[in-house]
Coordinates of C-alpha atoms in Angstrom, one line a residue:
M1 CA -12.0 -3.7 -9.5
K2 CA -13.0 -7.3 -9.0
K3 CA -16.5 -8.6 -9.9
G4 CA -17.5 -9.0 -6.3
T5 CA -16.7 -5.3 -5.6
R6 CA -18.6 -4.2 -8.6
A7 CA -21.6 -6.3 -7.6
L8 CA -21.5 -4.8 -4.1
L9 CA -21.4 -1.2 -5.5
V10 CA -24.4 -1.9 -7.8
A11 CA -26.4 -3.6 -5.0
L12 CA -25.9 -0.7 -2.6
L13 CA -26.9 1.9 -5.3
I14 CA -30.1 -0.1 -5.9
L15 CA -30.8 -0.3 -2.2
G16 CA -30.1 3.4 -1.7
A17 CA -32.3 4.4 -4.6
A18 CA -35.1 2.3 -3.0
G19 CA -35.6 4.9 -0.3
S20 CA -38.0 7.7 -1.2
P21 CA -37.9 8.9 -4.8
A22 CA -39.1 12.3 -3.9
Q23 CA -36.5 12.9 -1.2
A24 CA -33.6 15.2 -2.1
V25 CA -30.4 13.2 -1.3
T26 CA -27.6 15.2 0.3
L27 CA -24.0 14.3 -0.4
S28 CA -20.9 15.2 1.7
G29 CA -17.4 14.0 1.9
R30 CA -13.8 14.7 0.9
A31 CA -11.8 14.2 -2.3
S32 CA -8.0 14.1 -1.8
T33 CA -5.5 14.2 -4.6
Q34 CA -2.1 13.3 -3.4
A35 CA 1.4 13.1 -5.0
L36 CA 4.2 11.2 -3.2
W37 CA 7.9 11.1 -4.1
F38 CA 10.2 8.6 -2.3
S39 CA 13.1 6.2 -2.7
D40 CA 12.9 2.6 -1.7
E41 CA 15.5 0.5 0.2
F42 CA 17.2 -0.2 -3.1
G43 CA 17.7 3.4 -4.1
S44 CA 15.0 3.4 -6.8
D45 CA 12.9 6.6 -7.1
H46 CA 9.1 6.5 -7.1
F47 CA 6.5 9.0 -8.0
D48 CA 3.0 7.9 -6.9
L49 CA -0.2 9.7 -7.8
A50 CA -3.3 8.8 -5.7
Q51 CA -6.9 9.8 -5.6
Y52 CA -8.8 9.2 -2.4
A53 CA -12.6 9.7 -2.1
R54 CA -14.9 9.6 0.9
V55 CA -18.6 10.0 0.3
N56 CA -21.6 10.0 2.6
A57 CA -25.2 10.1 1.2
R58 CA -28.0 11.1 3.6
Q59 CA -31.6 12.2 3.5
I60 CA -32.3 9.2 1.3
D61 CA -35.7 8.6 3.0
T62 CA -38.1 11.0 4.7
G63 CA -37.1 9.9 8.2
N64 CA -33.4 10.1 7.4
T65 CA -32.9 6.5 8.6
V66 CA -31.0 5.4 5.6
S67 CA -27.4 6.5 4.6
V68 CA -24.7 5.2 2.3
T69 CA -21.0 5.7 3.1
G70 CA -18.0 4.8 1.0
Y71 CA -14.2 5.3 1.0
G72 CA -11.7 4.2 -1.6
R73 CA -8.4 4.9 -3.5
A74 CA -7.0 4.7 -7.0
S75 CA -3.2 5.0 -7.3
G76 CA -0.3 4.3 -9.6
D77 CA 3.4 4.7 -9.8
V78 CA 4.0 7.3 -12.6
Q79 CA 7.8 6.7 -12.7
Q80 CA 8.0 2.9 -12.4
G81 CA 4.7 2.1 -14.2
G82 CA 2.6 -0.9 -13.5
G83 CA -0.9 0.6 -14.1
V84 CA -3.5 1.8 -11.8
E85 CA -4.4 0.0 -8.6
G86 CA -7.8 0.5 -6.9
R87 CA -8.9 -0.2 -3.4
L88 CA -12.3 0.0 -1.9
Y89 CA -11.9 0.2 1.8
Y90 CA -15.6 0.4 2.7
L91 CA -18.9 0.9 1.0
Y92 CA -22.0 0.2 3.1
L93 CA -25.7 1.1 3.6
D94 CA -26.9 1.9 7.1
K95 CA -30.6 1.5 8.0
K96 CA -31.6 2.8 11.5
E97 CA -34.5 1.2 13.3
L98 CA -35.1 -1.5 10.7
A99 CA -36.9 -3.2 13.5
K100 CA -37.6 -2.0 17.0
K101 CA -34.2 -0.9 18.5
T102 CA -32.4 -2.7 15.8
D103 CA -30.0 -1.2 13.2
V104 CA -28.6 -3.0 10.1
R105 CA -25.5 -2.3 8.0
L106 CA -25.0 -4.0 4.6
G107 CA -21.9 -3.9 2.4
R108 CA -18.1 -3.6 2.7
Q109 CA -17.3 -2.5 6.3
F110 CA -14.6 -2.4 8.9
F111 CA -15.6 -3.8 12.3
F112 CA -13.8 -3.9 15.6
V113 CA -14.8 -5.9 18.7
S114 CA -12.8 -6.6 21.8
A115 CA -11.8 -10.0 20.3
G116 CA -10.6 -8.8 16.9
S117 CA -11.2 -6.8 13.8
A118 CA -11.6 -7.3 10.0
I119 CA -12.9 -5.8 6.8
V120 CA -15.8 -7.9 5.4
D121 CA -18.3 -7.8 2.6
G122 CA -21.3 -8.7 4.6
A123 CA -23.9 -7.6 7.2
R124 CA -24.0 -6.2 10.7
V125 CA -26.9 -6.1 13.1
D126 CA -27.0 -4.0 16.3
S127 CA -29.8 -4.7 18.7
R128 CA -30.7 -2.9 21.9
L129 CA -33.8 -5.1 22.7
A130 CA -32.3 -6.8 25.7
G131 CA -32.6 -4.0 28.2
P132 CA -29.1 -2.9 29.4
L133 CA -27.4 -5.3 26.9
A134 CA -26.5 -4.2 23.4
I135 CA -25.8 -7.1 21.0
T136 CA -23.8 -6.9 17.8
A137 CA -23.5 -9.6 15.2
V138 CA -21.4 -9.1 12.1
G139 CA -19.8 -11.3 9.4
G140 CA -19.1 -11.9 5.7
R141 CA -16.4 -12.4 3.1
H142 CA -13.1 -11.6 4.7
V143 CA -11.5 -8.8 2.6
K144 CA -7.6 -8.9 2.5
F145 CA -5.2 -6.6 0.7
D146 CA -1.7 -7.1 -0.6
V147 CA 0.6 -4.7 -2.3
T148 CA -1.3 -5.0 -5.6
G149 CA -4.9 -5.1 -4.4
E150 CA -7.3 -7.6 -3.0
E151 CA -6.1 -11.1 -2.3
A152 CA -9.2 -12.6 -0.7
R153 CA -10.1 -16.1 -2.0
R154 CA -13.2 -18.2 -1.9
G155 CA -13.9 -19.5 1.6
D156 CA -12.2 -16.5 3.3
L157 CA -14.7 -15.6 6.0
A158 CA -14.7 -13.5 9.2
A159 CA -17.5 -13.0 11.8
A160 CA -18.0 -11.8 15.3
V161 CA -20.6 -11.5 18.1
Q162 CA -20.3 -8.9 20.9
V163 CA -22.5 -8.3 24.0
S164 CA -22.0 -4.9 25.6
L165 CA -23.3 -3.8 29.0
T166 CA -24.5 -0.2 28.6
S167 CA -25.7 0.5 32.1
I168 CA -22.4 1.0 33.9
P169 CA -22.0 4.6 35.1
Q170 CA -18.9 6.2 33.5
G171 CA -18.0 2.8 32.1
S172 CA -18.4 0.0 29.6
A173 CA -18.0 -3.8 29.3
D174 CA -17.8 -5.7 26.1
L175 CA -17.6 -9.5 25.8
S176 CA -17.0 -10.8 22.3
Y177 CA -16.1 -13.8 20.1
F178 CA -14.2 -13.5 16.8
V179 CA -13.7 -16.3 14.2
S180 CA -12.1 -16.3 10.7
Y181 CA -11.7 -18.9 8.0
D182 CA -8.9 -19.3 5.4
E183 CA -10.4 -21.0 2.3
N184 CA -12.9 -22.7 4.6
D185 CA -10.3 -23.8 7.1
L186 CA -10.5 -22.4 10.6
A187 CA -7.8 -19.8 10.9
R188 CA -8.6 -17.8 14.1
E189 CA -10.9 -18.2 17.1
I190 CA -10.6 -15.6 19.8
A191 CA -12.6 -14.6 22.8
G192 CA -12.2 -11.0 24.1
L193 CA -13.2 -8.9 27.0
A194 CA -12.8 -5.1 27.4
V195 CA -13.9 -3.2 30.5
S196 CA -13.4 0.4 31.6
K197 CA -14.8 2.2 34.7
G198 CA -14.4 5.8 35.6
F199 CA -14.5 7.0 39.2
G200 CA -15.1 10.7 38.7
K201 CA -12.2 12.9 39.7
Y202 CA -10.3 9.9 41.0
G203 CA -9.6 8.5 37.5
E204 CA -10.2 5.4 35.4
L205 CA -9.4 1.7 35.4
Y206 CA -9.4 -0.3 32.2
T207 CA -8.5 -3.7 30.9
Q208 CA -8.5 -5.7 27.6
L209 CA -8.1 -9.5 27.5
R210 CA -7.9 -11.8 24.5
Y211 CA -7.9 -15.6 24.7
D212 CA -6.8 -17.6 21.6
V213 CA -9.1 -20.7 21.7
I214 CA -7.1 -22.6 19.1
S215 CA -3.7 -22.2 20.8
K216 CA -5.2 -22.1 24.3
V217 CA -3.2 -19.1 25.4
W218 CA -3.9 -15.6 26.6
S219 CA -2.7 -13.7 23.5
E220 CA -3.2 -10.3 25.0
I221 CA -3.5 -9.0 28.6
Q222 CA -3.7 -5.3 29.2
L223 CA -4.4 -3.7 32.6
G224 CA -4.2 0.1 33.2
A225 CA -5.1 3.0 35.5
R226 CA -5.3 6.7 34.7
T227 CA -5.8 9.5 37.2
A228 CA -5.7 13.3 37.3
I229 CA -6.4 13.6 41.0
I230 CA -3.2 15.5 41.6
S231 CA -3.6 19.1 40.5
K232 CA -2.3 19.8 36.9
T233 CA -1.0 16.2 36.7
T234 CA -2.2 13.2 34.6
L235 CA -0.7 9.8 35.6
T236 CA -1.0 6.6 33.7
A237 CA 0.2 3.1 34.7
E238 CA -0.2 0.1 32.4
F239 CA 0.7 -3.5 32.1
F240 CA 0.7 -5.2 28.7
R241 CA 1.5 -8.8 27.9
T242 CA 1.2 -10.6 24.6
I243 CA 2.1 -13.9 22.9
P244 CA 2.2 -13.6 19.1
V245 CA -0.4 -15.9 17.6
F246 CA -0.4 -16.7 13.9
E247 CA -3.4 -18.0 11.9
A248 CA -3.7 -21.7 12.3
T249 CA -3.4 -22.1 8.5
S250 CA -0.1 -20.2 8.4
I251 CA 3.2 -22.1 8.2
F252 CA 4.5 -19.8 11.0
S253 CA 2.0 -21.3 13.5
V254 CA 4.4 -24.3 14.0
F255 CA 7.3 -22.0 15.2
A256 CA 7.9 -21.4 18.9
V257 CA 7.5 -17.8 20.0
E258 CA 8.4 -15.8 23.1
R259 CA 5.9 -13.7 25.0
F260 CA 6.4 -9.9 25.2
Q261 CA 5.7 -8.0 28.4
E262 CA 5.7 -4.3 29.1
V263 CA 5.2 -2.1 32.2
L264 CA 4.5 1.5 31.3
L265 CA 4.5 4.6 33.5
R266 CA 3.5 8.0 32.0
A267 CA 3.1 11.4 33.5
Q268 CA 2.1 14.8 32.2
Y269 CA 2.4 18.0 34.3
D270 CA 1.0 21.3 33.2
L271 CA 3.4 23.8 34.7
N272 CA 1.2 26.7 33.5
P273 CA -1.1 27.3 30.5
K274 CA 1.9 27.7 28.2
I275 CA 4.3 25.0 29.4
S276 CA 3.7 21.3 30.0
L277 CA 6.1 18.5 30.9
N278 CA 5.8 14.8 30.0
G279 CA 7.7 11.7 30.8
E280 CA 7.4 8.0 30.0
Y281 CA 9.2 4.9 31.2
R282 CA 8.8 1.4 29.8
N283 CA 10.3 -1.8 31.1
E284 CA 10.2 -4.4 28.2
S285 CA 10.7 -8.1 28.7
Y286 CA 11.1 -10.5 25.8
G287 CA 11.3 -13.8 27.6
G288 CA 14.4 -15.8 28.3
G289 CA 15.7 -13.1 30.5
D290 CA 16.0 -10.5 27.8
T291 CA 14.9 -7.0 28.9
A292 CA 15.2 -3.4 27.9
N293 CA 14.5 -0.1 29.6
V294 CA 13.1 2.8 27.5
G295 CA 12.4 6.3 28.4
E296 CA 11.4 9.7 27.1
L297 CA 11.3 13.2 28.7
G298 CA 9.8 16.1 26.9
V299 CA 8.5 19.7 27.2
R300 CA 5.9 21.4 25.2
C301 CA 5.8 25.2 25.1
R302 CA 3.1 27.5 23.7
P303 CA 4.8 30.9 23.9
V304 CA 2.1 32.7 21.9
D305 CA -1.3 31.9 20.6
G306 CA -1.1 29.6 17.5
M307 CA 2.4 28.5 18.2
S308 CA 3.6 25.2 19.7
L309 CA 7.2 24.0 20.3
Y310 CA 8.2 20.5 21.5
G311 CA 11.5 19.1 22.6
A312 CA 12.2 15.6 23.9
G313 CA 15.1 13.3 24.7
I314 CA 14.8 9.5 24.4
W315 CA 16.9 6.5 25.4
R316 CA 16.9 2.8 25.3
V317 CA 19.2 0.3 27.1
G318 CA 19.0 -3.5 26.9
T319 CA 18.0 -6.2 24.4
G320 CA 18.3 -5.0 20.8
G321 CA 21.0 -2.4 21.5
N322 CA 21.4 1.0 23.1
L323 CA 19.9 4.2 21.8
V324 CA 20.1 7.8 22.6
G325 CA 18.2 10.5 20.7
F326 CA 16.2 13.7 20.7
E327 CA 13.4 15.4 18.9
L328 CA 12.8 19.1 18.3
S329 CA 9.6 20.3 16.4
G330 CA 7.2 23.1 16.2
D331 CA 4.3 24.6 14.3
K332 CA 2.9 28.1 13.8
V333 CA -0.4 29.4 12.6
V334 CA 0.0 32.4 10.2
M335 CA -2.8 34.7 9.3
Q336 CA -5.4 32.1 10.5
K337 CA -5.1 30.5 7.0
Y338 CA -1.6 28.8 7.1
I339 CA 0.2 26.4 9.3
L340 CA 4.0 26.0 9.1
A341 CA 5.8 23.2 10.8
A342 CA 9.3 21.8 11.0
G343 CA 11.3 19.4 13.0
V344 CA 14.5 17.3 13.5
Q345 CA 14.9 13.9 15.0
R346 CA 18.4 12.5 15.9
D347 CA 19.2 8.9 16.9
S348 CA 22.5 7.4 17.9
F349 CA 22.4 3.6 18.4
R350 CA 24.7 0.6 18.9
R351 CA 23.1 -2.7 18.1
E352 CA 24.0 -6.0 19.7
L353 CA 27.2 -7.6 18.4
M354 CA 28.5 -4.2 17.2
T355 CA 31.1 -2.0 18.9
E356 CA 30.6 1.2 17.1
Y357 CA 27.7 3.6 17.1
D358 CA 25.6 4.3 14.0
S359 CA 23.6 7.5 13.7
A360 CA 20.6 8.9 11.8
T361 CA 19.1 12.3 11.6
R362 CA 15.7 13.2 10.0
F363 CA 14.8 16.7 9.0
W364 CA 11.3 17.7 7.9
I365 CA 9.3 20.7 7.0
G366 CA 5.6 21.0 6.3
A367 CA 2.8 23.4 5.6
E368 CA -1.0 23.6 5.4
A369 CA -2.9 26.3 3.6
K370 CA -6.7 27.0 3.7
L371 CA -7.2 28.1 0.1
R372 CA -11.0 28.4 0.4
K373 CA -13.6 27.4 2.9
N374 CA -13.7 23.9 1.4
L375 CA -10.3 23.7 -0.2
S376 CA -7.0 23.1 1.5
A377 CA -3.5 22.0 0.5
L378 CA -0.8 20.2 2.5
A379 CA 2.8 19.6 1.8
R380 CA 5.7 17.8 3.6
V381 CA 9.3 17.1 2.7
E382 CA 11.7 15.1 4.8
D383 CA 15.2 13.8 4.4
T384 CA 17.0 11.2 6.5
V385 CA 20.8 11.3 6.7
S386 CA 22.2 8.1 8.1
D387 CA 25.2 5.7 7.9
R388 CA 22.9 3.1 6.0
Y389 CA 21.3 5.2 3.3
N390 CA 23.0 7.7 1.0
K391 CA 19.6 9.3 0.1
D392 CA 16.2 9.1 1.6
I393 CA 14.2 12.1 0.5
R394 CA 10.4 11.8 0.8
A395 CA 7.8 14.4 -0.2
R396 CA 4.0 14.5 -0.1
L397 CA 1.6 17.0 -1.6
A398 CA -2.1 16.8 -1.1
L399 CA -5.1 18.9 -2.3
N400 CA -8.3 18.3 -0.3
Y401 CA -11.7 19.3 -1.4
D402 CA -14.6 19.0 1.1
F403 CA -18.2 19.0 -0.2

């Protein structure tokens, strides 16, 4: 654990302890011990052990306005060695009503605004003083992870400001600005807008827009509509367009990229309480005249209480190659304490510049057991049989303790 992370932990413990010394602090959360077996692309076997912990402390002060929340992981490869790697995903202190209609969050935290997202070691202020407007300001040291842990360097910063209109009936509107620095050099500068509006039984309209200020391009455009006005039917239509934008400090920012565009149509029809049908069609456009059509048709059946079966066929025709496949899966609750699940996925594909079809089939089984009121175990094993890999067995076992 790096010095900055240790200092953050100590500071939050001090702040949390500064609440009310006579108050009985309540702790809740989950500890998850996990074992994972898998083979990498080179055929080497791995056996990872990981310990996850999520903790929330409340009742720190008499008004219950202070809380501390943390989540982290320690893991290591038992078979390949390399020591133990730790990650602190977030650890922050919340103070409600620090000032009138103003909340503050201090520490390592994940934030998301319509213009972007990041993990930072810093502070966040949420204010509702401006009538129907809610204002959020957040920023700090930009936390980045690589395969061995944190890779953030001095001068890596991220910050955002968002103004939200809270008075829209059945809707919301967020206007935001996101900026990040890479070793004190400007890396990203994005403006974002997210709007949604419901119209009762008629449905909902939504949009999300992102404008990259440095490149002067619309990096994301999303427009969508969803309705359930037709009895037993939910319909969704969506348009999405994006131009990949790299950080200004990245070497990849000098390369030309093509925009990606997608038109999506999705429908779900509830034939009766036990059977529902769903379908999805996507037209994908990659620029330069390259296109692909992708579809999926599926049916979900609930023949008895506690049992669900799903079957679907998928296909793809166009840029990148042709694909035909299917999925069959199901799960069953047994004695209200166990869940059994299994499935198979089969793909047959022909890539561009190839005349023959390759195939791959994935089989998996899983189970979940409620051992006690606050103790559960999960297990999953899967195997992929393909023309490319001679073995690809993966397994996961988890023991979860809630407190």
